[in-house]
Short mmCIF file of C-alpha atoms in Angstrom, two decimals:
data_model
loop_
_atom_site.label_atom_id
_atom_site.label_comp_id
_atom_site.label_asym_id
_atom_site.label_seq_id
_atom_site.Cartn_x
_atom_site.Cartn_y
_atom_site.Cartn_z
CA MET A 1 60.92 140.32 115.86
CA ASN A 2 64.31 139.06 113.65
CA TYR A 3 65.57 141.64 112.95
CA ALA A 4 68.80 139.75 110.80
CA GLU A 5 68.67 141.29 106.89
CA SER A 6 66.91 138.96 104.45
CA ASP A 7 69.17 138.11 101.05
CA GLU A 8 66.39 140.37 99.50
CA GLN A 9 67.19 143.41 102.19
CA GLN A 10 70.99 142.73 101.82
CA MET A 11 70.51 142.77 97.68
CA ILE A 12 69.16 146.71 98.30
CA ARG A 13 70.90 148.04 100.74
CA GLU A 14 74.10 146.88 98.61
CA LEU A 15 72.22 148.34 95.85
CA VAL A 16 71.24 151.19 97.57
CA ARG A 17 75.19 151.91 98.99
CA ASP A 18 76.26 151.84 94.97
CA PHE A 19 73.78 154.46 94.17
CA ALA A 20 74.92 156.62 96.99
CA GLU A 21 78.30 156.07 96.70
CA THR A 22 78.48 156.24 92.76
CA VAL A 23 76.02 158.64 92.45
CA LEU A 24 75.67 161.11 94.84
CA ALA A 25 79.47 161.39 96.71
CA PRO A 26 81.01 163.25 94.18
CA THR A 27 78.52 166.01 93.83
CA VAL A 28 77.17 166.56 97.20
CA GLU A 29 79.32 168.61 98.41
CA HIS A 30 79.20 171.04 96.12
CA ARG A 31 75.18 171.00 96.07
CA ASP A 32 75.80 171.83 100.05
CA SER A 33 77.79 174.92 99.24
CA ASN A 34 75.62 176.13 96.38
CA GLN A 35 71.53 175.16 97.21
CA GLN A 36 71.52 172.72 94.86
CA PRO A 37 68.46 170.22 94.44
CA PRO A 38 69.54 166.78 93.49
CA SER A 39 67.60 167.05 90.06
CA GLU A 40 70.17 165.06 88.50
CA GLU A 41 70.71 162.85 91.09
CA TRP A 42 67.13 162.14 91.37
CA GLN A 43 67.04 160.77 87.21
CA GLN A 44 69.89 158.69 87.70
CA PHE A 45 67.67 156.88 90.70
CA LEU A 46 65.09 156.63 88.73
CA GLU A 47 66.93 153.90 86.74
CA TYR A 48 67.97 151.20 89.91
CA GLY A 49 63.75 151.40 89.94
CA LEU A 50 63.68 152.10 93.59
CA GLN A 51 61.10 155.36 93.51
CA GLY A 52 58.14 153.39 93.29
CA VAL A 53 58.76 151.43 96.88
CA THR A 54 55.11 151.62 98.33
CA ILE A 55 53.13 151.90 95.24
CA PRO A 56 51.63 148.84 94.43
CA GLU A 57 52.39 147.06 91.21
CA ASP A 58 49.11 147.82 90.17
CA TYR A 59 49.90 150.87 89.83
CA GLY A 60 53.23 150.54 88.45
CA GLY A 61 55.37 150.38 91.72
CA SER A 62 57.76 147.85 93.30
CA PRO A 63 56.59 147.28 96.70
CA VAL A 64 58.91 146.34 98.90
CA ASP A 65 58.29 145.84 103.16
CA ASP A 66 58.95 148.64 105.05
CA ILE A 67 62.42 147.50 107.10
CA SER A 68 63.49 147.27 103.90
CA GLU A 69 62.91 151.33 103.00
CA SER A 70 64.18 152.19 106.08
CA ILE A 71 66.61 150.74 104.44
CA ILE A 72 66.81 152.98 101.73
CA VAL A 73 66.70 156.26 103.97
CA GLU A 74 69.05 154.97 105.17
CA GLU A 75 71.47 154.39 103.13
CA LEU A 76 71.17 157.23 100.66
CA SER A 77 71.62 159.33 104.50
CA ARG A 78 74.84 157.83 105.12
CA VAL A 79 76.64 159.19 102.15
CA ASP A 80 73.47 162.48 101.44
CA PRO A 81 70.63 163.34 103.91
CA SER A 82 69.20 165.67 101.27
CA PHE A 83 68.72 162.90 98.82
CA GLY A 84 67.67 160.96 101.93
CA VAL A 85 64.66 163.52 102.39
CA MET A 86 64.16 163.63 98.78
CA PHE A 87 63.37 160.14 97.91
CA CYS A 88 61.87 160.08 102.55
CA VAL A 89 58.78 162.51 101.40
CA HIS A 90 58.20 161.08 97.65
CA VAL A 91 57.33 157.19 98.58
CA GLY A 92 56.75 158.03 101.56
CA LEU A 93 54.67 161.45 102.81
CA CYS A 94 52.99 161.85 99.54
CA ALA A 95 53.00 158.09 97.37
CA LYS A 96 51.97 156.43 100.67
CA THR A 97 49.62 158.64 101.59
CA ILE A 98 47.69 158.70 98.21
CA SER A 99 47.74 155.25 98.02
CA LEU A 100 46.53 154.03 102.11
CA HIS A 101 43.94 156.87 101.11
CA GLY A 102 42.68 157.67 98.08
CA ASP A 103 40.22 155.95 95.78
CA GLU A 104 39.94 154.15 92.69
CA HIS A 105 40.36 157.15 90.16
CA GLN A 106 42.76 159.19 92.35
CA LYS A 107 45.06 156.36 92.38
CA SER A 108 45.01 155.33 88.32
CA LYS A 109 46.06 159.06 87.93
CA TYR A 110 48.86 159.50 90.39
CA LEU A 111 50.46 156.44 91.49
CA PRO A 112 51.20 155.77 87.94
CA ARG A 113 53.14 159.25 87.34
CA LEU A 114 54.79 158.77 90.93
CA ALA A 115 55.58 155.53 90.51
CA ALA A 116 57.43 157.18 86.09
CA GLY A 117 59.51 159.20 88.90
CA GLU A 118 57.42 162.81 89.04
CA VAL A 119 58.82 164.15 91.87
CA GLY A 120 55.98 164.29 94.80
CA ALA A 121 55.75 166.10 98.06
CA TYR A 122 53.38 167.08 101.17
CA SER A 123 52.26 170.40 102.41
CA LEU A 124 51.01 170.65 105.78
CA SER A 125 52.52 173.19 107.89
CA GLU A 126 52.45 177.12 107.72
CA ALA A 127 54.12 179.92 109.16
CA GLY A 128 51.87 179.85 112.84
CA ALA A 129 50.79 175.79 112.17
CA GLY A 130 54.34 173.86 112.65
CA THR A 131 53.77 171.62 115.86
CA ASP A 132 50.09 172.56 115.99
CA ALA A 133 49.15 172.07 112.82
CA ALA A 134 45.46 172.05 113.38
CA ALA A 135 46.14 176.17 113.97
CA MET A 136 47.16 176.06 110.53
CA ILE A 137 44.52 178.97 108.42
CA CYS A 138 44.78 177.87 104.72
CA LYS A 139 41.75 177.86 103.17
CA ALA A 140 39.29 175.99 100.67
CA LYS A 141 36.09 177.43 99.88
CA LEU A 142 34.62 175.15 97.35
CA SER A 143 33.35 177.21 94.02
CA GLU A 144 29.03 178.17 92.97
CA ASP A 145 29.07 176.17 90.52
CA GLY A 146 30.28 172.80 92.36
CA SER A 147 33.34 171.64 90.11
CA HIS A 148 36.19 172.82 92.14
CA PHE A 149 37.46 173.99 95.43
CA ILE A 150 39.64 177.22 95.38
CA LEU A 151 42.13 177.50 97.86
CA ASN A 152 43.75 180.62 99.39
CA GLY A 153 47.37 181.33 101.90
CA GLU A 154 50.66 179.67 101.85
CA LYS A 155 52.12 176.29 103.18
CA MET A 156 55.87 176.76 104.27
CA TRP A 157 58.52 174.60 104.37
CA VAL A 158 57.49 172.59 101.65
CA THR A 159 60.35 169.42 101.50
CA ASN A 160 60.71 169.38 97.61
CA GLY A 161 58.11 172.28 97.11
CA ALA A 162 59.81 173.66 93.68
CA GLN A 163 60.52 170.50 92.34
CA ALA A 164 57.51 168.37 93.05
CA LYS A 165 54.53 167.77 90.27
CA ILE A 166 51.69 166.36 93.01
CA LEU A 167 50.98 166.75 96.53
CA VAL A 168 49.72 166.55 99.00
CA LEU A 169 48.37 169.30 100.80
CA PHE A 170 46.23 170.76 103.96
CA ALA A 171 43.72 173.54 104.09
CA LYS A 172 40.16 173.75 106.31
CA ASP A 173 37.25 173.87 104.32
CA VAL A 174 35.32 177.40 105.44
CA ASP A 175 31.90 175.00 104.25
CA HIS A 176 32.48 172.61 106.88
CA PRO A 177 29.33 172.73 109.96
CA ASP A 178 32.38 171.96 111.96
CA TYR A 179 34.55 174.90 111.02
CA GLY A 180 35.75 177.13 113.77
CA VAL A 181 34.15 174.58 115.97
CA LYS A 182 37.10 172.65 116.34
CA ARG A 183 41.31 173.23 115.83
CA HIS A 184 41.42 170.97 113.75
CA GLY A 185 37.51 171.48 112.33
CA GLY A 186 37.13 171.60 108.02
CA THR A 187 39.87 169.61 107.38
CA THR A 188 40.39 169.09 104.06
CA ALA A 189 42.89 166.95 102.31
CA PHE A 190 43.51 167.52 98.89
CA ILE A 191 45.82 165.87 95.56
CA VAL A 192 47.61 168.96 94.82
CA GLU A 193 49.17 169.70 90.94
CA SER A 194 52.11 172.33 90.02
CA THR A 195 50.66 173.58 87.36
CA PHE A 196 46.69 173.87 88.59
CA ASP A 197 45.99 177.64 88.50
CA GLY A 198 46.43 179.69 91.04
CA PHE A 199 49.68 177.12 92.51
CA THR A 200 53.10 179.38 93.12
CA VAL A 201 57.12 178.70 94.52
CA GLY A 202 57.47 181.24 95.99
CA LYS A 203 60.77 181.81 99.07
CA LYS A 204 63.25 179.56 98.87
CA GLU A 205 64.48 178.85 102.51
CA ASP A 206 68.51 179.40 102.84
CA LYS A 207 68.61 176.50 105.32
CA LEU A 208 71.41 175.15 108.26
CA GLY A 209 71.43 172.00 106.98
CA ILE A 210 70.22 169.59 104.39
CA ARG A 211 70.73 172.72 102.03
CA SER A 212 71.13 169.79 98.67
CA SER A 213 67.18 169.33 99.63
CA ASP A 214 64.47 172.25 98.23
CA THR A 215 62.60 173.81 100.91
CA CYS A 216 60.20 176.35 100.00
CA THR A 217 56.76 178.13 100.46
CA LEU A 218 54.16 177.39 98.19
CA VAL A 219 51.62 180.11 97.32
CA LEU A 220 47.96 179.41 96.97
CA ASN A 221 46.58 182.35 95.30
CA ASP A 222 42.52 181.60 93.73
CA CYS A 223 43.89 177.85 92.81
CA LYS A 224 41.68 175.89 92.43
CA VAL A 225 41.04 172.06 93.06
CA PRO A 226 38.81 169.48 91.16
CA VAL A 227 36.60 167.81 93.98
CA GLU A 228 37.73 164.14 92.83
CA ASN A 229 40.96 166.10 94.24
CA VAL A 230 39.97 165.30 97.62
CA LEU A 231 41.70 162.50 99.52
CA LYS A 232 38.36 160.77 101.96
CA GLY A 233 36.17 163.96 101.89
CA ILE A 234 35.58 167.10 102.97
CA GLY A 235 36.50 167.80 106.52
CA ASN A 236 38.44 163.65 107.04
CA GLY A 237 42.11 165.43 106.42
CA PHE A 238 43.29 165.65 109.96
CA PRO A 239 43.69 161.31 110.78
CA ILE A 240 44.88 161.75 107.10
CA ALA A 241 47.76 163.81 108.81
CA MET A 242 48.37 162.06 111.53
CA ASN A 243 48.69 159.18 109.40
CA ALA A 244 51.34 160.14 107.07
CA LEU A 245 52.92 161.56 110.78
CA ASP A 246 53.47 158.29 111.77
CA ASN A 247 54.86 156.60 108.85
CA SER A 248 57.31 159.68 107.71
CA ARG A 249 58.54 160.04 111.62
CA ILE A 250 60.15 156.31 110.42
CA GLY A 251 61.61 158.09 107.93
CA ILE A 252 63.95 161.25 109.70
CA ALA A 253 64.27 158.36 111.76
CA ALA A 254 66.25 156.30 109.03
CA GLN A 255 67.68 160.04 107.45
CA ALA A 256 68.48 160.11 111.53
CA LEU A 257 70.70 156.30 111.56
CA GLY A 258 71.89 157.53 108.40
CA ILE A 259 73.71 160.47 108.85
CA ALA A 260 75.15 159.05 112.25
CA GLN A 261 76.65 155.97 110.41
CA GLY A 262 78.16 158.15 108.19
CA ALA A 263 79.49 160.58 110.84
CA TYR A 264 81.20 157.71 112.86
CA GLU A 265 82.70 155.70 109.80
CA SER A 266 84.45 158.70 108.80
CA ALA A 267 85.30 159.96 112.49
CA LEU A 268 86.39 155.71 112.98
CA ASN A 269 88.41 155.30 109.76
CA TYR A 270 90.22 159.22 110.20
CA ALA A 271 90.51 157.43 113.62
CA HIS A 272 93.34 154.72 112.77
CA GLU A 273 94.98 156.95 109.26
CA ARG A 274 96.11 159.90 111.69
CA GLU A 275 98.22 159.57 114.49
CA ALA A 276 99.48 161.12 117.37
CA PHE A 277 102.03 160.62 119.53
CA GLY A 278 103.22 157.34 117.36
CA LYS A 279 100.12 155.84 117.42
CA PRO A 280 97.32 155.76 115.62
CA ILE A 281 94.48 157.64 117.92
CA ALA A 282 92.11 154.64 117.79
CA HIS A 283 94.33 153.15 119.64
CA HIS A 284 94.07 156.51 122.81
CA GLN A 285 91.84 155.44 125.61
CA MET A 286 90.28 158.63 124.64
CA ILE A 287 89.11 158.33 121.75
CA MET A 288 87.92 154.18 121.88
CA SER A 289 85.28 155.82 124.03
CA TYR A 290 84.06 157.42 121.36
CA LEU A 291 83.90 155.78 119.04
CA ALA A 292 82.93 153.04 121.13
CA ASP A 293 79.74 154.86 122.66
CA MET A 294 78.99 155.79 119.10
CA ALA A 295 79.09 152.05 117.63
CA THR A 296 76.72 151.62 120.42
CA ARG A 297 74.10 154.30 120.35
CA ILE A 298 73.77 153.79 116.50
CA GLU A 299 73.49 149.70 117.15
CA ALA A 300 70.26 150.93 119.70
CA ALA A 301 69.05 153.63 117.29
CA ARG A 302 68.67 150.88 114.32
CA GLN A 303 67.14 148.16 117.07
CA LEU A 304 64.21 150.78 117.93
CA VAL A 305 64.02 152.39 113.52
CA TYR A 306 63.22 148.56 112.69
CA ARG A 307 61.08 148.02 115.14
CA ALA A 308 59.27 150.60 114.08
CA SER A 309 58.60 149.67 110.31
CA TRP A 310 58.28 146.34 111.72
CA ALA A 311 55.08 147.92 113.34
CA LYS A 312 53.70 149.97 110.97
CA GLN A 313 54.07 146.80 108.21
CA GLU A 314 52.41 145.03 110.93
CA HIS A 315 49.35 147.93 111.22
CA TYR A 316 48.63 147.68 107.72
CA GLU A 317 48.45 143.63 106.77
CA ASN A 318 47.79 142.47 109.83
CA GLY A 319 46.11 145.41 111.38
CA GLY A 320 47.76 145.47 113.99
CA ARG A 321 48.20 147.90 116.94
CA ARG A 322 48.69 151.68 115.38
CA HIS A 323 52.79 152.12 114.96
CA THR A 324 52.90 155.47 117.08
CA GLN A 325 55.39 155.26 119.92
CA GLU A 326 57.09 152.82 118.39
CA ALA A 327 57.26 156.08 115.24
CA SER A 328 57.69 158.11 118.41
CA MET A 329 61.00 156.49 119.88
CA ALA A 330 62.43 155.72 116.75
CA LYS A 331 62.17 159.05 116.09
CA LEU A 332 63.22 160.46 119.81
CA TYR A 333 66.87 158.20 119.41
CA ALA A 334 67.44 158.26 117.09
CA GLY A 335 67.63 161.97 116.31
CA ASP A 336 69.54 162.28 119.35
CA THR A 337 72.17 159.56 118.01
CA ALA A 338 72.74 162.11 114.95
CA MET A 339 73.67 164.61 117.04
CA TRP A 340 75.41 163.52 119.29
CA VAL A 341 77.25 160.66 116.33
CA SER A 342 78.38 163.60 114.63
CA GLU A 343 79.22 165.68 116.96
CA ARG A 344 81.82 163.45 118.76
CA ALA A 345 82.55 162.70 115.40
CA ILE A 346 84.26 166.42 115.27
CA GLN A 347 85.59 166.33 118.33
CA VAL A 348 87.82 162.94 117.22
CA LEU A 349 88.81 164.48 113.78
CA GLY A 350 89.71 167.72 115.47
CA GLY A 351 90.38 170.95 113.80
CA TYR A 352 89.46 168.77 110.64
CA GLY A 353 86.72 167.82 111.87
CA TYR A 354 85.88 171.86 112.00
CA THR A 355 86.33 172.41 108.17
CA LYS A 356 84.83 171.69 104.84
CA GLU A 357 87.31 169.29 103.57
CA PHE A 358 85.97 165.95 105.66
CA PRO A 359 81.87 165.23 105.46
CA VAL A 360 81.69 166.13 110.06
CA GLU A 361 81.24 169.11 109.73
CA ARG A 362 78.56 168.64 107.18
CA PHE A 363 76.82 165.65 108.62
CA PHE A 364 76.42 167.82 112.16
CA ARG A 365 75.21 170.59 109.86
CA ASP A 366 72.24 168.19 108.47
CA ALA A 367 71.72 166.58 111.83
CA LYS A 368 69.80 168.91 114.08
CA ILE A 369 66.78 169.40 111.93
CA THR A 370 65.75 165.16 111.86
CA GLN A 371 65.44 167.05 116.20
CA ILE A 372 62.66 169.50 114.56
CA TYR A 373 60.36 167.80 111.36
CA GLU A 374 58.22 165.44 111.47
CA GLY A 375 57.34 167.04 115.03
CA THR A 376 60.02 168.20 117.24
CA GLN A 377 61.74 166.14 120.37
CA GLU A 378 59.96 167.81 122.94
CA VAL A 379 56.42 166.81 120.24
CA GLN A 380 57.38 163.41 120.41
CA ARG A 381 58.17 163.34 124.04
CA ILE A 382 54.87 163.89 125.16
CA VAL A 383 52.89 161.67 122.24
CA ILE A 384 55.58 159.23 124.24
CA ALA A 385 54.52 159.78 127.14
CA ARG A 386 50.65 160.00 126.63
CA SER A 387 51.54 155.87 125.13
CA LEU A 388 52.07 154.35 128.51
CA LYS A 389 49.86 152.36 130.36
#
């Protein structure tokens, strides 16, 4: 495996870095403070043509390799992790899931809209079904005339939930023979539009970090979803959800990598500018040790993220084995690295690191979620251990 960046990957990195530094950086602190989603920034992002990188060209997309996809998330998150996860959910959990599991009608109807920039989302978790996704209680029942399903319940922690026009959402079909027999029995994946009757946006979460990311509850009150919007058949949703998590864990690992890189660069720049005892603190042995360890852990995380990205592409293109282990390893290590590096970055800046004058305090807050969503670090260790032979 050769992870040396190709000319195309280098071009993508430079393109995304230009967008992040010229468009996201000037507004990121304001949006974080005001919990303001990057709606205007998303419209500017569409001009770069990267919103369809997981969508085939036949449906209006501009596909890239999986390492390039991770590079995009990494570079966005190096400046604005909230925008990074918005992109990650749109291209990964929503668009890629429809691309992988949708029929021709579904792909023709929804992928061009997502490729054009309509925001996508993904809804699996509920109040009592986060880590234990099979415990969901959101119900789906076929209408009497058989034309649509009626969904009832509440979904939680939905990234892009208030902005999304198209969502991949999971509920249990109460008439399925496995409902109530198996823990995940009847779990079905639906493509839901925000304009469907009975669909409303509920509570917006007031979060510690990624505060510019739109996270909310969705309320389904007799929400009508056409039968043709069932992905891959009734009762087949749980494998779709688990496959989507394999993919999205790599995206979150790339987000964590970007957070670590951004925090490290802030600390490095400050260490070369700040002087103490007659020389830049970057030349003091303890700070040198911090910076060296930060750089090393980031590079190790990067190798795990790119390896997992490569394994994902091998799985889908060449029939390789599932990339579950690689995805969990990348997410586990990169998430811990983001927390470790951002905490050390605050220490390098001292009192300034504890203020909003520098971005390291925001990176520290943003980093924590990478140890939680898409499966906690404890879950990743269970997944990895079960894969060992």
